Amino acid sequence: SAVISQKPSRDICQRGTSLTIQCQVDSQVTMMFWYRQQPGQSLTLIATANQGSEATYESGFVIDKFPISRPNLTFSTLTVSNMSPEDSSIYLCSVEDLRGPSYEQYFGPGTRLTVT
Amino acid sequence: DAKTTQPNSMESNEEEPVHLPCNHSTISGTDYIHWYRQLPSQGPEYVIHGLTSNVNNRMASLAIAEDRKSSTLILHRATLRDAAVYYCILSSPLVFGKGTRLSVIA
């Protein structure tokens, strides 16, 4: 199994500012994903973080608002740019290792973001 | 993506079996059926997955209909710690629907 850590665990930010969330995995993985969970809602896939190339964004999410980096097989960052109160959510990093026998996706503990 | 339909909520008594249904009538031949759950204030965790045959692991059993248009997650003896939202998902990467909120009564 993969152990995922995220930093920060929570933050309170002013509208108009940006926050970068880090995701670190304890082993090399092929796939990394970013999700958002708004209060009382289910998870929504934001994008797939691709190593060495631009992330693949889901409908409704754009690079200017959610730039993503993935410099190697164990680390990724998600930036929430020009924040508004509607961006208040839990942001979760998730990984899947397609080289293994399992199709299991592992999730980090999440970053709880509040925008005031 | 093929869509799944689950009841919004279910309730079970502690130590009784729980059958959580999922309909996926538009499933394709290569879609795996994944079940995840999200405990309160935690990220989702894997429960079980299958393709055609029924599957068992230490956490649960997955019964898949012969035509694969529906499946049932079976918790053999519900405990209070099983109270969570359970998601039935066909896609990879995972695309979450609303899931079924399971309440367990002591």
XYZ file of N, CA and C in Angstrom:
666
model
N 0.844 -1.195 0.000
C 0.000 0.000 0.000
C 0.881 1.246 0.000
N 0.315 2.357 -0.423
C 1.035 3.624 -0.478
C 0.593 4.514 0.677
N 1.573 5.164 1.296
C 1.269 6.115 2.367
C 1.449 7.513 1.806
N 0.419 8.325 1.951
C 0.401 9.655 1.355
C 0.319 10.703 2.450
N 1.150 11.722 2.331
C 1.058 12.849 3.255
C 0.772 14.119 2.463
N 0.055 15.014 3.081
C -0.279 16.282 2.453
C 0.077 17.430 3.389
N 0.556 18.513 2.773
C 0.839 19.724 3.535
C 0.260 20.923 2.821
N -0.346 21.873 3.499
C -0.694 21.810 4.918
C -1.914 20.907 5.141
N -2.185 20.597 6.385
C -3.378 19.802 6.683
C -4.627 20.678 6.646
N -4.449 21.935 6.978
C -5.544 22.889 6.889
C -4.978 24.303 6.811
N -5.784 25.206 6.263
C -5.352 26.602 6.185
C -6.583 27.491 6.037
N -6.437 28.693 6.514
C -7.450 29.725 6.328
C -6.801 30.834 5.524
N -7.393 31.164 4.388
C -6.764 32.105 3.461
C -7.712 33.242 3.126
N -7.134 34.353 2.741
C -7.912 35.506 2.307
C -8.286 35.356 0.840
N -9.441 35.867 0.485
C -9.833 35.813 -0.932
C -8.827 36.582 -1.769
N -8.610 36.098 -2.977
C -7.669 36.734 -3.893
C -6.249 36.209 -3.794
N -5.956 35.445 -2.754
C -4.612 34.888 -2.608
C -4.565 33.484 -3.194
N -3.385 32.872 -3.171
C -3.193 31.520 -3.696
C -2.585 30.628 -2.627
N -2.873 29.350 -2.713
C -2.322 28.366 -1.781
C -1.814 27.170 -2.572
N -0.623 26.713 -2.235
C -0.078 25.506 -2.863
C -0.102 24.364 -1.868
N -0.696 23.258 -2.289
C -0.829 22.056 -1.472
C 0.163 21.023 -1.992
N 0.888 20.412 -1.082
C 1.879 19.420 -1.466
C 1.377 18.010 -1.155
N 1.732 17.094 -2.014
C 1.394 15.682 -1.826
C 2.664 14.857 -1.990
N 2.996 14.092 -0.957
C 4.201 13.258 -0.969
C 3.803 11.808 -0.744
N 4.311 10.914 -1.589
C 4.019 9.487 -1.474
C 5.286 8.763 -1.057
N 5.124 7.696 -0.280
C 6.293 6.998 0.249
C 6.899 6.007 -0.743
N 6.328 5.895 -1.925
C 6.874 5.011 -2.951
C 6.546 5.591 -4.321
N 7.273 5.128 -5.323
C 6.995 5.619 -6.674
C 5.672 5.054 -7.174
N 4.861 5.898 -7.747
C 3.562 5.489 -8.269
C 3.397 6.017 -9.681
N 2.609 5.317 -10.465
C 2.435 5.743 -11.843
C 1.423 6.883 -11.961
N 0.347 6.809 -11.211
C -0.724 7.781 -11.379
C -0.920 8.591 -10.100
N -1.109 9.896 -10.268
C -1.466 10.767 -9.148
C -2.644 11.639 -9.568
N -3.574 11.831 -8.654
C -4.788 12.574 -8.947
C -5.059 13.592 -7.846
N -5.807 14.619 -8.214
C -6.278 15.599 -7.234
C -7.797 15.656 -7.271
N -8.389 15.629 -6.060
C -9.829 15.696 -5.900
C -10.190 16.875 -4.998
N -11.432 17.297 -5.133
C -11.988 18.310 -4.240
C -13.265 17.766 -3.628
N -13.467 18.050 -2.344
C -14.719 17.663 -1.695
C -15.285 18.881 -1.001
N -16.311 19.451 -1.593
C -16.970 20.610 -1.005
C -17.833 20.168 0.161
N -18.120 21.068 1.070
C -18.854 20.685 2.296
C -20.133 19.925 2.001
N -20.261 18.758 2.614
C -21.462 17.949 2.478
C -21.621 17.259 1.137
N -20.602 17.335 0.296
C -20.694 16.766 -1.051
C -19.770 15.560 -1.208
N -19.925 14.914 -2.345
C -19.036 13.827 -2.705
C -17.742 14.390 -3.295
N -16.822 13.510 -3.619
C -15.550 13.952 -4.198
C -15.704 14.230 -5.688
N -14.995 15.248 -6.151
C -14.950 15.598 -7.565
C -13.503 15.546 -8.038
N -13.276 14.825 -9.125
C -11.937 14.722 -9.680
C -11.574 16.036 -10.372
N -10.462 16.632 -9.969
C -9.992 17.875 -10.583
C -9.131 17.565 -11.796
N -8.112 16.723 -11.588
C -7.165 16.473 -12.673
C -6.289 15.285 -12.343
N -5.669 14.764 -13.390
C -4.618 13.756 -13.283
C -3.288 14.473 -13.443
N -2.403 14.282 -12.467
C -1.081 14.912 -12.522
C -0.140 14.003 -13.298
N 0.406 14.505 -14.382
C 1.277 13.709 -15.246
C 2.724 14.103 -15.013
N 3.580 13.100 -14.846
C 4.976 13.420 -14.591
C 5.610 14.019 -15.827
N 6.224 15.182 -15.675
C 6.976 15.794 -16.754
C 6.146 16.430 -17.842
N 4.854 16.487 -17.676
C 4.008 17.141 -18.679
C 2.800 17.773 -18.012
N 2.023 18.472 -18.800
C 0.875 19.190 -18.257
C -0.172 18.222 -17.710
N -0.826 18.617 -16.651
C -1.883 17.794 -16.064
C -3.076 17.705 -17.013
N -3.853 16.648 -16.823
C -5.075 16.452 -17.598
C -6.255 16.837 -16.729
N -6.959 17.890 -17.115
C -8.028 18.445 -16.291
C -9.388 17.908 -16.696
N -10.243 17.727 -15.691
C -11.629 17.324 -15.924
C -12.449 18.552 -16.326
N -13.598 18.264 -16.879
C -14.484 19.336 -17.309
C -14.817 20.241 -16.127
N -14.697 21.534 -16.341
C -15.014 22.503 -15.298
C -13.804 22.981 -14.502
N -12.660 22.399 -14.765
C -11.425 22.783 -14.074
C -10.381 23.210 -15.101
N -9.679 24.310 -14.821
C -8.720 24.843 -15.772
C -7.377 25.079 -15.105
N -6.345 25.070 -15.933
C -4.982 25.172 -15.430
C -4.715 26.517 -14.762
N -5.313 27.576 -15.254
C -5.054 28.887 -14.666
C -5.539 28.962 -13.225
N -6.598 28.261 -12.920
C -7.175 28.276 -11.583
C -6.513 27.223 -10.675
N -6.186 26.074 -11.242
C -5.629 24.962 -10.471
C -4.343 24.438 -11.121
N -3.280 25.222 -11.150
C -2.039 24.702 -11.719
C -1.497 23.544 -10.896
N -0.998 22.547 -11.598
C -0.518 21.313 -10.962
C 0.885 21.027 -11.475
N 1.736 20.601 -10.554
C 3.057 20.136 -10.954
C 3.260 18.710 -10.492
N 4.088 17.978 -11.237
C 4.489 16.633 -10.820
C 5.893 16.393 -11.331
N 6.884 16.802 -10.557
C 8.261 16.708 -11.017
C 8.843 15.298 -11.001
N 8.271 14.401 -10.198
C 8.785 13.034 -10.142
C 7.657 12.074 -9.773
N 8.019 10.805 -9.513
C 7.003 9.770 -9.291
C 6.484 9.719 -7.861
N 6.961 10.605 -6.980
C 6.516 10.566 -5.593
C 5.943 11.883 -5.085
N 5.892 12.912 -5.914
C 5.537 14.237 -5.415
C 4.705 15.003 -6.425
N 3.718 15.750 -5.902
C 2.903 16.607 -6.749
C 2.416 17.799 -5.933
N 2.141 18.886 -6.607
C 1.544 20.047 -5.942
C 0.317 20.498 -6.708
N -0.642 21.011 -5.967
C -1.844 21.637 -6.518
C -1.907 23.045 -5.959
N -2.041 24.029 -6.822
C -2.206 25.403 -6.377
C -3.642 25.830 -6.635
N -4.251 26.423 -5.636
C -5.577 27.019 -5.799
C -5.343 28.519 -5.924
N -5.610 29.071 -7.095
C -5.235 30.454 -7.397
C -6.403 31.403 -7.235
N -6.069 32.644 -6.902
C -7.072 33.699 -6.825
C -8.334 33.196 -6.121
N -8.152 32.791 -4.899
C -9.208 32.081 -4.184
C -10.424 32.949 -3.864
N -11.571 32.283 -3.869
C -12.827 32.894 -3.428
C -13.453 31.959 -2.397
N -14.446 32.414 -1.649
C -15.075 31.540 -0.647
C -15.604 30.233 -1.226
N -15.959 30.228 -2.514
C -16.453 29.000 -3.144
C -15.376 27.929 -3.253
N -14.121 28.301 -3.088
C -13.027 27.331 -3.123
C -12.826 26.640 -1.777
N -13.586 27.030 -0.791
C -13.494 26.373 0.518
C -13.914 24.921 0.371
N -12.980 24.020 0.601
C -13.206 22.592 0.369
C -12.102 21.810 1.053
N -12.248 20.492 0.987
C -11.131 19.618 1.308
C -10.524 19.162 -0.009
N -9.214 19.291 -0.131
C -8.512 18.884 -1.342
C -7.714 17.625 -1.010
N -7.932 16.591 -1.820
C -7.306 15.299 -1.553
C -6.427 14.862 -2.710
N -5.275 14.359 -2.365
C -4.370 13.738 -3.322
C -4.648 12.237 -3.315
N -4.558 11.612 -4.469
C -4.799 10.182 -4.574
C -3.799 9.578 -5.549
N -3.427 8.315 -5.302
C -2.449 7.668 -6.178
C -2.904 6.276 -6.544
N -2.387 5.814 -7.659
C -2.625 4.443 -8.095
C -1.352 3.965 -8.780
N -0.945 2.744 -8.466
C 0.252 2.214 -9.092
C -0.160 1.123 -10.080
N -0.148 1.464 -11.339
C -0.599 0.534 -12.362
C 0.355 -0.633 -12.564
N 1.543 -0.538 -11.975
C 2.499 -1.632 -12.124
C 2.189 -2.768 -11.169
N 1.368 -2.501 -10.146
C 1.087 -3.514 -9.143
C -0.094 -4.377 -9.523
N -0.369 -5.390 -8.705
C -1.486 -6.290 -8.998
C -2.825 -5.709 -8.620
N -2.833 -4.658 -7.854
C -4.091 -4.127 -7.344
C -4.543 -2.929 -8.160
N -5.853 -2.768 -8.251
C -6.398 -1.588 -8.902
C -6.786 -0.539 -7.872
N -6.213 -0.647 -6.714
C -6.614 0.189 -5.613
C -6.056 1.588 -5.759
N -6.894 2.564 -5.466
C -6.479 3.939 -5.392
C -6.388 4.316 -3.915
N -5.278 4.969 -3.539
C -5.066 5.369 -2.162
C -5.255 6.873 -2.060
N -5.771 7.310 -0.914
C -6.057 8.721 -0.710
C -5.264 9.279 0.463
N -4.835 10.517 0.286
C -4.205 11.219 1.377
C -5.224 11.704 2.389
N -4.760 12.290 3.483
C -5.670 12.730 4.547
C -6.442 13.994 4.193
N -6.031 14.676 3.129
C -6.753 15.875 2.712
C -6.191 17.151 3.314
N -6.457 18.238 2.616
C -6.117 19.590 3.084
C -7.419 20.371 3.172
N -7.756 20.798 4.359
C -8.997 21.551 4.570
C -8.720 23.029 4.385
N -9.308 23.593 3.344
C -9.092 24.997 3.002
C -10.344 25.811 3.274
N -10.157 26.892 4.015
C -11.240 27.845 4.250
C -10.820 29.191 3.684
N -11.657 29.763 2.846
C -11.361 31.059 2.235
C -12.337 32.091 2.793
N -11.767 33.137 3.354
C -12.623 34.173 3.966
C -12.633 35.454 3.139
N -18.623 7.981 -19.240
C -18.450 6.976 -18.194
C -19.784 6.317 -17.889
N -19.757 4.993 -17.648
C -20.965 4.298 -17.246
C -21.401 4.796 -15.877
N -22.715 4.864 -15.673
C -23.253 5.453 -14.464
C -23.691 4.375 -13.489
N -23.614 4.687 -12.196
C -24.116 3.783 -11.162
C -25.238 4.462 -10.397
N -26.146 3.639 -9.863
C -27.263 4.130 -9.059
C -27.264 3.394 -7.738
N -27.255 4.169 -6.650
C -27.262 3.594 -5.317
C -28.328 4.283 -4.469
N -28.876 3.577 -3.488
C -29.802 4.264 -2.574
C -29.053 5.335 -1.797
N -29.750 6.413 -1.463
C -29.100 7.503 -0.742
C -28.633 7.085 0.645
N -29.437 6.289 1.307
C -29.086 5.902 2.667
C -29.659 4.532 2.999
N -29.008 3.875 3.963
C -29.481 2.607 4.487
C -29.129 2.557 5.965
N -29.843 1.692 6.649
C -29.652 1.563 8.083
C -29.526 0.087 8.428
N -28.675 -0.205 9.379
C -28.504 -1.596 9.789
C -28.318 -1.653 11.291
N -28.704 -2.792 11.852
C -28.413 -3.028 13.263
C -27.021 -3.622 13.385
N -26.396 -3.305 14.468
C -25.056 -3.806 14.717
C -25.054 -5.332 14.724
N -23.985 -5.898 14.149
C -23.756 -7.337 14.096
C -24.711 -8.075 13.168
N -25.473 -7.360 12.372
C -26.296 -7.990 11.351
C -25.662 -7.776 9.982
N -25.973 -8.646 9.017
C -25.414 -8.445 7.681
C -26.063 -7.255 6.989
N -25.291 -6.633 6.123
C -25.772 -5.489 5.346
C -25.526 -5.757 3.871
N -26.560 -5.532 3.071
C -26.446 -5.701 1.613
C -26.639 -4.333 0.963
N -25.593 -3.819 0.378
C -25.635 -2.501 -0.257
C -25.713 -2.692 -1.771
N -26.834 -2.308 -2.386
C -27.001 -2.558 -3.825
C -26.437 -1.442 -4.690
N -26.119 -1.821 -5.927
C -25.664 -0.851 -6.918
C -26.126 -1.306 -8.295
N -26.782 -0.420 -9.013
C -27.185 -0.719 -10.384
C -26.242 -0.032 -11.356
N -25.817 -0.756 -12.348
C -24.926 -0.199 -13.387
C -25.275 -0.844 -14.718
N -26.441 -0.497 -15.214
C -26.985 -1.166 -16.406
C -26.197 -0.847 -17.673
N -25.417 0.226 -17.696
C -24.664 0.586 -18.900
C -23.196 0.178 -18.800
N -22.895 -0.731 -17.914
C -21.516 -1.162 -17.721
C -20.973 -1.787 -18.999
N -19.715 -1.524 -19.307
C -19.093 -2.131 -20.478
C -18.351 -3.401 -20.054
N -17.972 -4.172 -21.048
C -17.356 -5.455 -20.759
C -16.032 -5.379 -20.021
N -15.361 -4.246 -20.109
C -14.051 -4.113 -19.475
C -14.080 -3.314 -18.177
N -15.255 -2.823 -17.796
C -15.354 -2.032 -16.563
C -15.247 -2.917 -15.336
N -14.297 -2.577 -14.465
C -14.281 -3.195 -13.150
C -15.297 -2.488 -12.257
N -15.805 -3.216 -11.290
C -16.719 -2.658 -10.293
C -15.909 -2.444 -9.016
N -15.790 -1.176 -8.628
C -15.015 -0.829 -7.437
C -15.960 -0.373 -6.333
N -15.638 -0.729 -5.114
C -16.352 -0.199 -3.944
C -15.347 0.465 -3.011
N -15.659 1.687 -2.661
C -14.876 2.445 -1.699
C -15.816 2.944 -0.615
N -15.255 3.298 0.518
C -16.069 3.898 1.555
C -15.310 5.075 2.156
N -16.072 6.012 2.675
C -15.484 7.173 3.313
C -16.047 7.292 4.719
N -15.183 7.027 5.679
C -15.557 7.195 7.073
C -15.583 8.688 7.394
N -16.302 9.082 8.414
C -16.381 10.513 8.766
C -15.002 11.121 8.950
N -14.796 12.275 8.331
C -13.568 13.060 8.453
C -12.319 12.331 7.955
N -12.499 11.382 7.046
C -11.351 10.683 6.460
C -11.460 10.673 4.946
N -10.338 10.381 4.287
C -10.376 10.174 2.845
C -10.981 8.819 2.528
N -11.419 8.620 1.300
C -11.986 7.324 0.926
C -10.966 6.197 1.079
N -11.479 5.006 1.331
C -10.611 3.836 1.401
C -11.210 2.707 0.562
N -10.334 1.920 0.002
C -10.726 0.792 -0.841
C -11.437 -0.254 0.000
N -12.500 -0.826 -0.569
C -13.183 -1.941 0.097
C -12.960 -3.222 -0.698
N -13.342 -3.213 -1.966
C -13.264 -4.419 -2.765
C -13.474 -4.058 -4.228
N -13.053 -4.931 -5.143
C -13.384 -4.731 -6.550
C -13.517 -6.079 -7.238
N -14.219 -6.077 -8.364
C -14.377 -7.322 -9.119
C -14.731 -7.034 -10.559
N -14.665 -8.084 -11.367
C -14.982 -7.942 -12.785
C -16.230 -8.758 -13.144
N -16.163 -10.068 -12.927
C -17.304 -10.927 -13.253
C -17.672 -11.864 -12.107
N -16.671 -12.423 -11.463
C -16.938 -13.388 -10.402
C -17.118 -12.704 -9.060
N -17.840 -13.375 -8.185
C -17.973 -12.869 -6.816
C -16.600 -12.868 -6.145
N -16.420 -11.910 -5.256
C -15.125 -11.713 -4.618
C -15.309 -11.609 -3.108
N -14.344 -12.129 -2.383
C -14.352 -12.002 -0.931
C -13.011 -11.468 -0.464
N -13.021 -10.603 0.536
C -11.790 -10.257 1.239
C -12.129 -10.097 2.715
N -11.156 -9.648 3.470
C -11.348 -9.607 4.913
C -12.386 -8.575 5.327
N -12.653 -7.629 4.446
C -13.557 -6.551 4.798
C -14.988 -6.838 4.365
N -15.162 -7.450 3.184
C -16.497 -7.575 2.623
C -16.528 -8.635 1.533
N -17.730 -8.844 0.998
C -17.916 -9.682 -0.188
C -18.597 -8.856 -1.256
N -18.314 -9.175 -2.483
C -18.938 -8.504 -3.613
C -19.631 -9.556 -4.461
N -20.943 -9.407 -4.582
C -21.721 -10.305 -5.417
C -22.086 -9.573 -6.701
N -21.720 -10.150 -7.835
C -21.938 -9.510 -9.139
C -22.977 -10.313 -9.903
N -23.995 -9.633 -10.392
C -25.033 -10.313 -11.164
C -24.439 -10.929 -12.423
N -25.084 -11.971 -12.901
C -24.547 -12.674 -14.067
C -24.446 -11.770 -15.295
N -25.405 -10.864 -15.457
C -25.364 -9.936 -16.596
C -24.529 -8.703 -16.291
N -23.987 -8.626 -15.096
C -23.112 -7.533 -14.625
C -23.810 -6.184 -14.557
N -25.101 -6.154 -14.624
C -25.806 -4.880 -14.583
C -26.106 -4.429 -13.162
N -25.759 -5.229 -12.205
C -25.913 -4.823 -10.816
C -24.909 -5.588 -9.963
N -24.667 -5.059 -8.779
C -23.788 -5.736 -7.831
C -24.247 -5.395 -6.424
N -23.778 -6.193 -5.476
C -24.144 -5.969 -4.079
C -22.909 -6.116 -3.209
N -22.664 -5.113 -2.414
C -21.595 -5.191 -1.425
C -22.198 -5.769 -0.153
N -21.552 -6.780 0.387
C -22.079 -7.444 1.579
C -21.090 -7.279 2.727
N -21.564 -6.636 3.780
C -20.817 -6.605 5.033
C -21.438 -7.678 5.908
N -20.663 -8.651 6.308
C -21.257 -9.841 6.938
C -21.776 -9.574 8.339
N -21.070 -8.718 9.076
C -21.535 -8.337 10.409
C -21.200 -6.873 10.609
N -22.183 -6.020 10.483
C -21.935 -4.594 10.585
C -21.511 -4.212 11.998
N -20.527 -3.353 12.079
C -20.124 -2.780 13.353
C -20.313 -1.266 13.280
N -20.221 -0.625 14.424
C -20.401 0.829 14.447
C -19.345 1.515 13.586
N -18.167 0.875 13.486
C -17.097 1.468 12.691
C -17.346 1.375 11.185
N -18.367 0.622 10.799
C -18.705 0.525 9.377
C -19.618 1.657 8.917
N -20.039 2.507 9.831
C -20.875 3.652 9.449
C -20.047 4.578 8.565
N -20.509 4.758 7.317
C -19.718 5.502 6.334
C -20.586 5.719 5.098
N -20.024 6.462 4.145
C -20.648 6.557 2.829
C -19.943 5.556 1.925
N -20.730 4.688 1.284
C -20.188 3.643 0.431
C -20.429 4.010 -1.032
N -19.370 3.936 -1.807
C -19.433 4.326 -3.213
C -19.197 3.115 -4.115
N -20.049 2.960 -5.095
C -19.899 1.953 -6.142
C -19.448 2.704 -7.393
N -18.306 2.332 -7.966
C -17.697 3.120 -9.040
C -17.216 2.191 -10.135
N -17.410 2.587 -11.386
C -16.969 1.759 -12.508
C -15.703 2.290 -13.150
N -15.447 3.548 -13.000
C -14.389 4.174 -13.790
C -13.040 4.118 -13.086
N -12.028 4.339 -13.858
C -10.690 4.530 -13.320
C -10.010 5.584 -14.179
N -9.565 6.723 -13.623
C -9.591 7.027 -12.189
C -11.012 7.123 -11.644
N -11.116 7.018 -10.340
C -12.403 6.976 -9.691
C -13.159 8.282 -9.877
N -14.400 8.158 -10.311
C -15.327 9.283 -10.386
C -16.464 8.951 -9.429
N -16.585 9.743 -8.378
C -17.510 9.435 -7.292
C -18.899 9.986 -7.571
N -19.916 9.152 -7.317
C -21.300 9.599 -7.282
C -21.627 10.006 -5.855
N -22.896 9.955 -5.516
C -23.322 10.380 -4.172
C -23.196 9.268 -3.149
N -23.159 8.023 -3.583
C -22.978 6.923 -2.664
C -24.176 6.665 -1.767
N -24.003 5.662 -0.903
C -25.018 5.287 0.078
C -24.475 5.554 1.474
N -25.182 6.350 2.233
C -24.774 6.608 3.615
C -25.336 5.495 4.490
N -24.448 4.705 5.070
C -24.849 3.594 5.930
C -24.781 4.023 7.383
N -25.890 3.874 8.064
C -25.938 4.111 9.509
C -26.039 2.757 10.193
N -25.297 2.585 11.279
C -25.324 1.341 12.042
C -25.821 1.651 13.447
N -26.849 0.919 13.831
C -27.494 1.190 15.116
C -27.049 0.153 16.130
N -26.621 0.613 17.275
C -26.167 -0.290 18.337
C -27.334 -1.038 18.967
